[in-house]
Short mmCIF file of C-alpha atoms in Angstrom, two decimals:
data_model
loop_
_atom_site.label_atom_id
_atom_site.label_comp_id
_atom_site.label_asym_id
_atom_site.label_seq_id
_atom_site.Cartn_x
_atom_site.Cartn_y
_atom_site.Cartn_z
CA UNK N 1 -0.16 -0.04 0.07
CA UNK N 2 1.41 3.35 -1.15
CA UNK N 3 2.23 5.79 1.82
CA UNK N 4 -0.07 8.74 1.92
CA UNK N 5 1.60 11.97 0.88
CA UNK N 6 2.23 14.28 3.92
CA UNK N 7 1.32 17.77 4.33
CA UNK N 8 3.93 20.24 2.87
CA UNK N 9 4.56 23.49 4.33
CA UNK N 10 6.28 26.43 2.51
CA UNK N 11 7.86 29.23 5.02
CA UNK N 12 10.53 30.21 2.63
CA UNK N 13 8.59 32.32 0.26
CA UNK N 14 4.79 33.18 0.58
CA UNK N 15 3.11 30.89 3.22
CA UNK N 16 1.67 27.84 1.59
CA UNK N 17 0.36 24.62 2.95
CA UNK N 18 -0.37 21.70 0.65
CA UNK N 19 -2.63 18.91 1.75
CA UNK N 20 -2.47 15.32 1.39
CA UNK N 21 -4.40 15.49 -1.77
CA UNK N 22 -1.82 17.68 -3.35
CA UNK N 23 -3.85 20.64 -3.31
CA UNK N 24 -2.97 24.05 -1.78
CA UNK N 25 -5.16 24.78 1.33
CA UNK N 26 -6.99 28.00 1.25
CA UNK N 27 -5.46 30.20 3.93
CA UNK N 28 -7.27 32.67 6.19
CA UNK N 29 -7.77 36.22 4.68
CA UNK N 30 -6.39 37.81 7.73
CA UNK N 31 -2.59 38.52 7.41
CA UNK N 32 -2.24 38.54 11.24
CA UNK N 33 -3.84 35.04 11.37
CA UNK N 34 -1.34 33.80 8.77
CA UNK N 35 1.56 35.29 10.51
CA UNK N 36 0.48 33.58 13.68
CA UNK N 37 0.17 30.21 11.69
CA UNK N 38 3.56 30.73 10.26
CA UNK N 39 5.10 31.56 13.78
CA UNK N 40 3.58 28.41 15.56
CA UNK N 41 5.04 26.35 12.59
CA UNK N 42 8.38 27.85 12.33
CA UNK N 43 9.05 27.71 16.08
CA UNK N 44 7.62 24.19 16.47
CA UNK N 45 6.78 24.82 20.32
CA UNK N 46 3.99 25.09 22.41
CA UNK N 47 3.48 29.07 23.57
CA UNK N 48 1.76 30.44 26.32
CA UNK N 49 -1.42 32.57 25.19
CA UNK N 50 -0.10 35.53 27.10
CA UNK N 51 2.78 35.58 25.04
CA UNK N 52 1.08 35.22 21.77
CA UNK N 53 -1.09 38.19 22.71
CA UNK N 54 2.01 40.32 23.50
CA UNK N 55 3.43 39.41 20.10
CA UNK N 56 0.38 39.96 18.02
CA UNK N 57 -2.25 41.95 19.75
CA UNK N 58 -0.56 44.28 22.25
CA UNK N 59 -3.04 47.00 22.25
CA UNK N 60 -6.24 48.47 23.85
CA UNK N 61 -8.71 45.78 22.26
CA UNK N 62 -9.48 42.43 23.98
CA UNK N 63 -6.21 40.45 22.84
CA UNK N 64 -7.51 36.97 23.87
CA UNK N 65 -10.77 37.27 21.94
CA UNK N 66 -8.54 38.19 18.95
CA UNK N 67 -6.31 35.23 19.58
CA UNK N 68 -9.35 32.88 20.00
CA UNK N 69 -10.89 34.25 16.59
CA UNK N 70 -7.49 33.50 14.89
CA UNK N 71 -7.15 29.99 16.28
CA UNK N 72 -10.63 29.28 15.16
CA UNK N 73 -9.58 29.97 11.75
CA UNK N 74 -6.32 27.86 12.03
CA UNK N 75 -8.20 25.01 13.57
CA UNK N 76 -10.74 24.82 10.69
CA UNK N 77 -7.61 24.98 8.27
CA UNK N 78 -5.89 22.00 9.76
CA UNK N 79 -8.93 20.03 10.14
CA UNK N 80 -9.22 19.85 6.34
CA UNK N 81 -7.47 16.76 5.76
CA UNK N 82 -3.99 18.02 6.53
CA UNK N 83 -3.06 15.40 9.33
CA UNK N 84 -1.81 18.05 11.47
CA UNK N 85 -3.72 19.77 14.07
CA UNK N 86 -3.97 22.63 16.51
CA UNK N 87 -3.29 21.72 20.31
CA UNK N 88 -4.62 24.27 22.63
CA UNK N 89 -5.91 24.66 26.32
CA UNK N 90 -6.88 27.34 28.48
CA UNK N 91 -3.08 28.27 28.87
CA UNK N 92 -1.03 27.02 25.82
CA UNK N 93 -1.34 26.87 22.15
CA UNK N 94 0.81 24.85 19.69
CA UNK N 95 0.61 22.94 16.48
CA UNK N 96 1.35 19.11 16.12
CA UNK N 97 2.65 18.59 12.59
CA UNK N 98 3.02 14.91 12.61
CA UNK N 99 4.95 13.82 9.40
CA UNK N 100 4.54 17.22 7.57
CA UNK N 101 7.35 18.24 5.56
CA UNK N 102 8.42 21.99 6.36
CA UNK N 103 11.06 23.56 4.27
CA UNK N 104 12.18 25.65 7.06
CA UNK N 105 12.85 22.80 9.26
CA UNK N 106 14.73 21.20 6.62
CA UNK N 107 17.14 24.05 6.22
CA UNK N 108 17.46 24.51 9.98
CA UNK N 109 18.42 20.93 10.34
CA UNK N 110 21.29 21.74 7.82
CA UNK N 111 22.36 24.81 9.99
CA UNK N 112 22.24 22.62 13.09
CA UNK N 113 24.77 20.36 11.52
CA UNK N 114 27.53 21.53 9.25
CA UNK N 115 27.20 23.00 5.79
CA UNK N 116 30.78 21.73 4.95
CA UNK N 117 30.06 18.25 6.12
CA UNK N 118 26.69 17.94 3.96
CA UNK N 119 26.96 16.23 0.57
CA UNK N 120 26.55 18.08 -2.64
CA UNK N 121 23.24 16.32 -3.14
CA UNK N 122 21.97 17.70 0.19
CA UNK N 123 23.26 21.19 -0.43
CA UNK N 124 21.62 21.06 -3.92
CA UNK N 125 18.36 19.95 -2.51
CA UNK N 126 18.59 22.54 0.33
CA UNK N 127 19.11 25.52 -1.94
CA UNK N 128 16.20 24.44 -4.04
CA UNK N 129 13.93 25.10 -0.99
CA UNK N 130 14.61 28.65 -0.96
CA UNK N 131 11.66 29.89 -2.82
CA UNK N 132 11.93 33.62 -1.50
CA UNK N 133 12.09 35.55 1.76
CA UNK N 134 10.84 33.92 5.05
CA UNK N 135 7.21 34.33 5.42
CA UNK N 136 7.24 36.87 2.46
CA UNK N 137 4.49 39.24 2.71
CA UNK N 138 3.59 38.57 6.34
CA UNK N 139 5.25 41.70 7.89
CA UNK N 140 3.53 43.30 10.71
CA UNK N 141 5.12 46.60 11.46
CA UNK N 142 2.88 47.51 14.33
CA UNK N 143 3.45 44.31 16.14
CA UNK N 144 7.04 45.15 16.92
CA UNK N 145 8.02 41.90 18.93
CA UNK N 146 6.83 39.78 15.98
CA UNK N 147 8.53 41.72 13.41
CA UNK N 148 11.76 41.70 15.13
CA UNK N 149 11.46 38.08 15.35
CA UNK N 150 10.72 37.69 11.83
CA UNK N 151 13.51 39.86 10.42
CA UNK N 152 15.96 38.10 12.70
CA UNK N 153 14.65 34.63 11.19
CA UNK N 154 15.06 36.23 7.54
CA UNK N 155 18.51 37.36 8.14
CA UNK N 156 19.55 33.75 9.63
CA UNK N 157 17.94 32.10 6.56
CA UNK N 158 19.52 34.55 4.09
CA UNK N 159 22.92 33.75 5.71
CA UNK N 160 22.41 30.10 5.53
CA UNK N 161 21.50 30.42 1.86
CA UNK N 162 24.66 32.32 1.04
CA UNK N 163 26.72 29.65 2.94
CA UNK N 164 25.09 26.89 0.99
CA UNK N 165 25.58 28.62 -2.40
CA UNK N 166 29.24 29.57 -1.70
CA UNK N 167 29.93 25.74 -0.77
CA UNK N 168 28.30 24.64 -4.02
CA UNK N 169 30.28 27.29 -6.14
CA UNK N 170 33.38 26.16 -4.54
CA UNK N 171 32.84 22.34 -4.75
CA UNK N 172 31.75 22.62 -8.40
CA UNK N 173 34.31 25.09 -9.27
CA UNK N 174 36.04 22.46 -11.77
CA UNK N 175 32.70 21.98 -13.46
CA UNK N 176 31.82 25.48 -14.33
CA UNK N 177 28.61 24.84 -16.27
CA UNK N 178 27.16 23.28 -13.02
CA UNK N 179 28.59 25.85 -10.84
CA UNK N 180 27.59 29.02 -12.82
CA UNK N 181 23.67 28.84 -12.09
CA UNK N 182 24.69 28.93 -8.18
CA UNK N 183 26.87 31.98 -8.79
CA UNK N 184 24.31 33.82 -10.72
CA UNK N 185 21.55 32.99 -7.91
CA UNK N 186 24.36 34.40 -5.45
CA UNK N 187 24.49 37.69 -7.23
CA UNK N 188 20.60 37.89 -7.64
CA UNK N 189 20.17 37.44 -3.94
CA UNK N 190 22.88 40.04 -3.19
CA UNK N 191 23.76 42.47 -6.17
CA UNK N 192 26.50 44.05 -3.88
CA UNK N 193 28.33 40.85 -3.22
CA UNK N 194 31.93 41.21 -4.73
CA UNK N 195 32.51 37.41 -4.08
CA UNK N 196 29.28 36.51 -5.97
CA UNK N 197 30.36 38.92 -9.06
CA UNK N 198 33.86 37.45 -8.96
CA UNK N 199 32.72 33.81 -9.06
CA UNK N 200 30.47 34.78 -12.14
CA UNK N 201 33.39 36.34 -14.02
CA UNK N 202 35.75 33.55 -13.03
CA UNK N 203 33.41 30.67 -13.99
CA UNK N 204 32.59 32.31 -17.40
CA UNK N 205 36.15 32.54 -18.21
CA UNK N 206 36.83 29.01 -17.26
CA UNK N 207 34.05 28.25 -19.75
CA UNK N 208 35.68 30.30 -22.45
CA UNK N 209 32.96 32.81 -22.54
CA UNK N 210 35.52 35.64 -22.11
CA UNK N 211 33.11 38.39 -23.71
CA UNK N 212 30.29 37.35 -21.25
CA UNK N 213 32.83 37.55 -18.34
CA UNK N 214 33.94 40.95 -19.40
CA UNK N 215 30.45 42.26 -19.73
CA UNK N 216 29.62 41.02 -16.37
CA UNK N 217 32.68 42.69 -15.03
CA UNK N 218 31.92 46.00 -16.37
CA UNK N 219 28.15 45.72 -15.15
CA UNK N 220 29.41 44.82 -11.56
CA UNK N 221 31.88 47.71 -11.90
CA UNK N 222 28.94 50.06 -12.52
CA UNK N 223 26.87 48.73 -9.71
CA UNK N 224 29.65 49.14 -7.13
CA UNK N 225 30.33 52.72 -8.25
CA UNK N 226 26.67 53.61 -8.40
CA UNK N 227 25.62 52.12 -5.03
CA UNK N 228 28.71 52.17 -3.18
CA UNK N 229 30.60 55.07 -4.42
CA UNK N 230 33.60 52.91 -4.98
CA UNK N 231 35.22 50.62 -7.68
CA UNK N 232 35.35 46.78 -7.07
CA UNK N 233 37.82 45.36 -4.78
CA UNK N 234 40.82 43.09 -5.21
CA UNK N 235 38.72 39.88 -5.56
CA UNK N 236 36.70 41.05 -8.51
CA UNK N 237 39.87 42.70 -10.09
CA UNK N 238 41.81 39.21 -9.54
CA UNK N 239 39.00 37.42 -11.38
CA UNK N 240 38.99 40.02 -14.40
CA UNK N 241 42.92 39.87 -14.62
CA UNK N 242 42.99 36.11 -15.33
CA UNK N 243 40.67 36.20 -18.24
CA UNK N 244 42.39 35.33 -21.64
CA UNK N 245 41.13 37.56 -24.67
CA UNK N 246 39.30 35.52 -27.22
CA UNK N 247 41.42 34.96 -30.54
CA UNK N 248 38.54 36.32 -32.66
CA UNK N 249 35.83 38.51 -31.60
CA UNK N 250 32.67 36.92 -30.83
CA UNK N 251 34.33 33.54 -30.64
CA UNK N 252 33.62 31.53 -27.54
CA UNK N 253 32.81 27.95 -26.18
CA UNK N 254 29.16 27.06 -26.63
CA UNK N 255 27.47 27.06 -23.28
CA UNK N 256 26.21 23.54 -22.65
CA UNK N 257 22.64 23.31 -23.42
CA UNK N 258 22.28 26.99 -23.72
CA UNK N 259 22.19 27.69 -27.35
CA UNK N 260 22.49 25.75 -30.38
CA UNK N 261 21.93 26.24 -34.08
CA UNK N 262 21.54 24.11 -37.34
CA UNK N 263 23.84 25.39 -39.99
CA UNK N 264 23.97 24.21 -43.28
CA UNK N 265 26.91 22.25 -42.99
CA UNK N 266 26.30 20.74 -39.44
CA UNK N 267 24.20 17.59 -38.57
CA UNK N 268 20.50 18.33 -38.26
CA UNK N 269 19.29 18.14 -34.83
CA UNK N 270 17.34 15.11 -33.86
CA UNK N 271 14.73 14.74 -30.96
CA UNK N 272 16.62 12.08 -28.77
CA UNK N 273 14.96 8.86 -28.03
CA UNK N 274 11.46 7.71 -29.05
CA UNK N 275 8.33 10.00 -28.40
CA UNK N 276 5.66 7.80 -27.27
CA UNK N 277 1.95 8.89 -27.32
CA UNK N 278 2.87 12.27 -29.09
CA UNK N 279 1.15 11.65 -32.40
CA UNK N 280 -1.11 14.49 -32.25
CA UNK N 281 1.49 17.13 -31.22
CA UNK N 282 4.09 15.73 -33.93
CA UNK N 283 1.20 16.07 -36.45
CA UNK N 284 0.55 19.67 -35.42
CA UNK N 285 4.06 20.39 -35.70
CA UNK N 286 4.47 18.82 -39.05
CA UNK N 287 1.58 20.82 -40.29
CA UNK N 288 2.52 24.18 -38.89
CA UNK N 289 6.30 23.92 -39.95
CA UNK N 290 4.92 23.00 -43.51
CA UNK N 291 2.66 26.26 -43.42
CA UNK N 292 5.70 28.40 -42.21
CA UNK N 293 6.99 28.84 -45.76
CA UNK N 294 3.67 30.22 -46.66
CA UNK N 295 3.54 32.71 -43.91
CA UNK N 296 1.27 30.58 -41.83
CA UNK N 297 0.98 30.62 -38.05
CA UNK N 298 3.81 32.25 -36.32
CA UNK N 299 3.78 30.76 -33.01
CA UNK N 300 3.85 27.32 -31.40
CA UNK N 301 3.38 27.37 -27.76
CA UNK N 302 4.43 24.14 -25.91
CA UNK N 303 3.31 23.98 -22.29
CA UNK N 304 3.35 21.11 -19.83
CA UNK N 305 4.56 20.06 -16.25
CA UNK N 306 8.15 19.77 -15.52
CA UNK N 307 9.79 16.54 -17.08
CA UNK N 308 6.84 15.76 -19.22
CA UNK N 309 8.75 16.36 -22.57
CA UNK N 310 8.60 20.00 -23.58
CA UNK N 311 12.30 20.08 -24.53
CA UNK N 312 12.02 16.88 -26.46
CA UNK N 313 9.24 18.57 -28.58
CA UNK N 314 11.28 21.51 -29.12
CA UNK N 315 14.01 19.07 -30.36
CA UNK N 316 11.32 17.60 -32.86
CA UNK N 317 10.33 21.06 -34.05
CA UNK N 318 14.08 21.85 -34.79
CA UNK N 319 14.36 18.49 -36.63
CA UNK N 320 11.23 19.13 -38.74
CA UNK N 321 12.45 22.74 -39.70
CA UNK N 322 15.67 21.25 -41.02
CA UNK N 323 13.89 18.66 -42.89
CA UNK N 324 11.75 21.18 -44.48
CA UNK N 325 15.10 22.71 -45.77
CA UNK N 326 15.11 25.60 -43.04
CA UNK N 327 17.12 26.06 -39.91
CA UNK N 328 16.27 26.34 -36.38
CA UNK N 329 18.21 28.32 -33.40
CA UNK N 330 17.45 27.36 -29.85
CA UNK N 331 18.25 28.96 -26.60
CA UNK N 332 17.18 28.11 -22.90
CA UNK N 333 16.39 30.34 -19.92
CA UNK N 334 17.44 29.55 -16.43
CA UNK N 335 15.75 30.31 -13.15
CA UNK N 336 19.29 31.34 -11.41
CA UNK N 337 19.71 33.81 -14.46
CA UNK N 338 16.40 35.61 -14.39
CA UNK N 339 18.15 38.65 -13.38
CA UNK N 340 20.28 38.78 -16.75
CA UNK N 341 18.44 40.88 -19.00
CA UNK N 342 17.85 39.61 -22.55
CA UNK N 343 19.89 36.79 -21.53
CA UNK N 344 17.87 34.23 -23.59
CA UNK N 345 18.19 36.44 -26.72
CA UNK N 346 21.97 36.97 -26.09
CA UNK N 347 22.32 33.28 -26.27
CA UNK N 348 20.23 32.84 -29.35
CA UNK N 349 21.94 35.63 -31.21
CA UNK N 350 25.42 34.26 -30.42
CA UNK N 351 24.29 31.04 -31.74
CA UNK N 352 23.32 32.70 -35.08
CA UNK N 353 26.60 34.61 -35.17
CA UNK N 354 28.39 31.09 -34.74
CA UNK N 355 26.36 29.34 -37.36
CA UNK N 356 26.25 32.24 -39.97
CA UNK N 357 29.57 33.89 -39.45
CA UNK N 358 29.60 35.14 -43.14
CA UNK N 359 26.46 37.26 -42.83
CA UNK N 360 27.54 38.90 -39.43
CA UNK N 361 25.34 40.81 -37.13
CA UNK N 362 24.70 44.45 -37.25
CA UNK N 363 26.61 46.87 -34.77
CA UNK N 364 23.06 48.05 -33.66
CA UNK N 365 23.15 44.84 -31.40
CA UNK N 366 26.31 46.12 -29.64
CA UNK N 367 24.40 46.86 -26.38
CA UNK N 368 23.61 42.88 -26.22
CA UNK N 369 26.87 41.69 -27.83
CA UNK N 370 29.59 43.72 -26.89
CA UNK N 371 31.94 41.90 -29.18
CA UNK N 372 30.16 43.78 -32.16
CA UNK N 373 31.32 47.23 -30.66
CA UNK N 374 28.86 50.14 -30.56
CA UNK N 375 27.37 49.06 -27.26
CA UNK N 376 29.20 51.58 -24.89
CA UNK N 377 26.16 53.86 -24.36
CA UNK N 378 23.95 51.01 -23.35
CA UNK N 379 20.56 50.17 -24.68
CA UNK N 380 19.10 53.59 -25.85
CA UNK N 381 16.29 53.39 -28.27
CA UNK N 382 14.60 50.10 -27.60
CA UNK N 383 12.57 50.10 -30.52
CA UNK N 384 15.76 50.42 -32.65
CA UNK N 385 17.28 47.52 -30.92
CA UNK N 386 14.14 45.37 -31.54
CA UNK N 387 14.04 46.21 -35.18
CA UNK N 388 17.55 45.23 -35.64
CA UNK N 389 16.79 41.85 -34.22
CA UNK N 390 13.62 41.57 -36.31
CA UNK N 391 15.91 42.27 -39.37
CA UNK N 392 18.39 39.62 -38.56
CA UNK N 393 15.62 37.06 -38.64
CA UNK N 394 14.07 38.51 -41.81
CA UNK N 395 17.41 38.24 -43.39
CA UNK N 396 17.69 34.68 -42.54
CA UNK N 397 14.15 33.99 -43.61
CA UNK N 398 14.98 35.44 -47.02
CA UNK N 399 16.82 31.95 -47.83
CA UNK N 400 14.80 29.50 -45.95
CA UNK N 401 12.19 29.16 -43.31
CA UNK N 402 13.59 29.99 -39.66
CA UNK N 403 12.50 28.36 -36.44
CA UNK N 404 13.23 30.13 -33.04
CA UNK N 405 12.90 27.59 -30.24
CA UNK N 406 13.14 28.99 -26.74
CA UNK N 407 13.17 26.61 -23.82
CA UNK N 408 12.11 27.47 -20.04
CA UNK N 409 10.51 30.80 -20.82
CA UNK N 410 8.72 30.88 -17.59
CA UNK N 411 12.36 32.28 -16.39
CA UNK N 412 12.88 35.04 -18.72
CA UNK N 413 12.92 38.69 -17.71
CA UNK N 414 10.27 41.41 -18.68
CA UNK N 415 12.41 42.73 -21.55
CA UNK N 416 13.03 39.43 -23.19
CA UNK N 417 9.26 38.88 -23.05
CA UNK N 418 8.54 42.08 -24.69
CA UNK N 419 11.03 41.31 -27.33
CA UNK N 420 9.65 37.72 -27.70
CA UNK N 421 6.16 39.32 -28.56
CA UNK N 422 7.67 42.01 -30.85
CA UNK N 423 9.59 39.39 -32.85
CA UNK N 424 6.42 37.25 -33.25
CA UNK N 425 4.38 40.09 -34.21
CA UNK N 426 6.83 41.82 -36.70
CA UNK N 427 7.49 38.39 -38.47
CA UNK N 428 4.05 37.41 -39.09
CA UNK N 429 4.45 37.58 -42.86
CA UNK N 430 7.67 36.11 -43.05
CA UNK N 431 8.57 32.23 -42.68
CA UNK N 432 9.69 32.68 -39.22
CA UNK N 433 8.17 30.14 -36.73
CA UNK N 434 8.75 30.84 -32.90
CA UNK N 435 8.22 27.87 -30.41
CA UNK N 436 8.50 28.92 -26.82
CA UNK N 437 8.02 26.24 -24.03
CA UNK N 438 6.86 27.06 -20.60
CA UNK N 439 6.13 24.98 -17.44
CA UNK N 440 2.50 25.26 -16.44
CA UNK N 441 3.11 24.86 -12.93
CA UNK N 442 5.38 27.96 -12.86
CA UNK N 443 3.15 31.21 -12.43
CA UNK N 444 5.16 33.69 -14.58
CA UNK N 445 3.69 37.28 -14.62
CA UNK N 446 6.23 38.15 -17.35
CA UNK N 447 5.39 35.39 -19.68
CA UNK N 448 1.59 35.43 -19.30
CA UNK N 449 1.41 38.67 -21.06
CA UNK N 450 2.99 37.03 -24.00
CA UNK N 451 0.09 34.52 -24.19
CA UNK N 452 -2.05 36.82 -25.84
CA UNK N 453 -0.09 36.88 -29.07
CA UNK N 454 -0.54 33.26 -29.25
CA UNK N 455 -4.30 33.44 -29.68
CA UNK N 456 -4.07 33.87 -33.59
CA UNK N 457 -1.30 31.03 -33.62
CA UNK N 458 -1.27 27.51 -32.63
CA UNK N 459 -1.01 26.70 -28.87
CA UNK N 460 -0.08 23.02 -27.95
CA UNK N 461 0.12 21.60 -24.65
CA UNK N 462 2.60 18.76 -23.72
#
């Protein structure tokens, strides 16, 4: 007999309780009640009612009555098939969680032992639990005792997260493609961390991505001067000094899995392994790719749960584009690089540059690709930049149909989403077919705005 799924509690991020049926429980509307629930779960202790009143209702009203009301909401919540229960008598209150899985407790257990002694697998699983700030959105500034406790806990969790990230970066230093996402996550969490920026520069250099490393160094330099009024310290300068210049402008090692193209003289991409039970989707892709040359639908939206085969479908899309005499360029977004503006497009354009070196790319793209020159002033006229990118794909499509396959677009930034919409709209009449893939379980406000442009095209769910 299969063991029932336990209650899962998320405290690192917005408070969430997922019941034994796999559905998120509807939390009380009162912020103070939710804060009380988070406090009882995080502390894992039984508290005197008087203490809870002092923490949350230290005022002229009847604090005990307020506490009773909040506890009634919590009791009703936990009684809804969660296998946890509120334990309360006239003097004390606590929550018995049973076999519930609490992210905060897992992270705390690591802090109680030793980060250095933990296995890499444990560290990787732990860092994945940090979905946001501790009890995000449950600040109570007027309840200063609770607020001070919450701030202290957030600081403790933040410091532990940095320790785990630093440990992963150090352990994976010899495998820079694996270490880089953790370095980017470090910088995203603390943009003023010199150690984090130095790690990014150092790892990019080890991967042969010298231009990217130089761009990141310059960006970090500007951040430190703007925010701290001082240039970077010795650690970041040392990472910069060991970079070796690329022998040819724009040449660098291709990032593993980040961007690939299908040049005329290269093997055509093939979807790895058999695709079972995907006949309808493959038929749709075959039909839409066939229509692309005649200016047919311009977008194929691939959605699905993690691991269900979205990347596989993009591989099939690229294969069919090549079989139809066209070419496909692919790029992928990463959760750890969400702070990297236009990141997915930079990878995509560099794949175009590598596979079509004779055509070259216009200097107008210099703000995104410093190796082209002309980007010293940063991104000025965004419309001019967007039009230059559209012109690139129009030029490629003049010879043969072009496919743009973008994986994991739930992680792209606002600017990348705007550009995706713009390219899809401006290439409607050209044989350019875009195929973004997104996890349906990830709620992305950024990419959700893009879905509207797919209404006239073909949306396909994995």
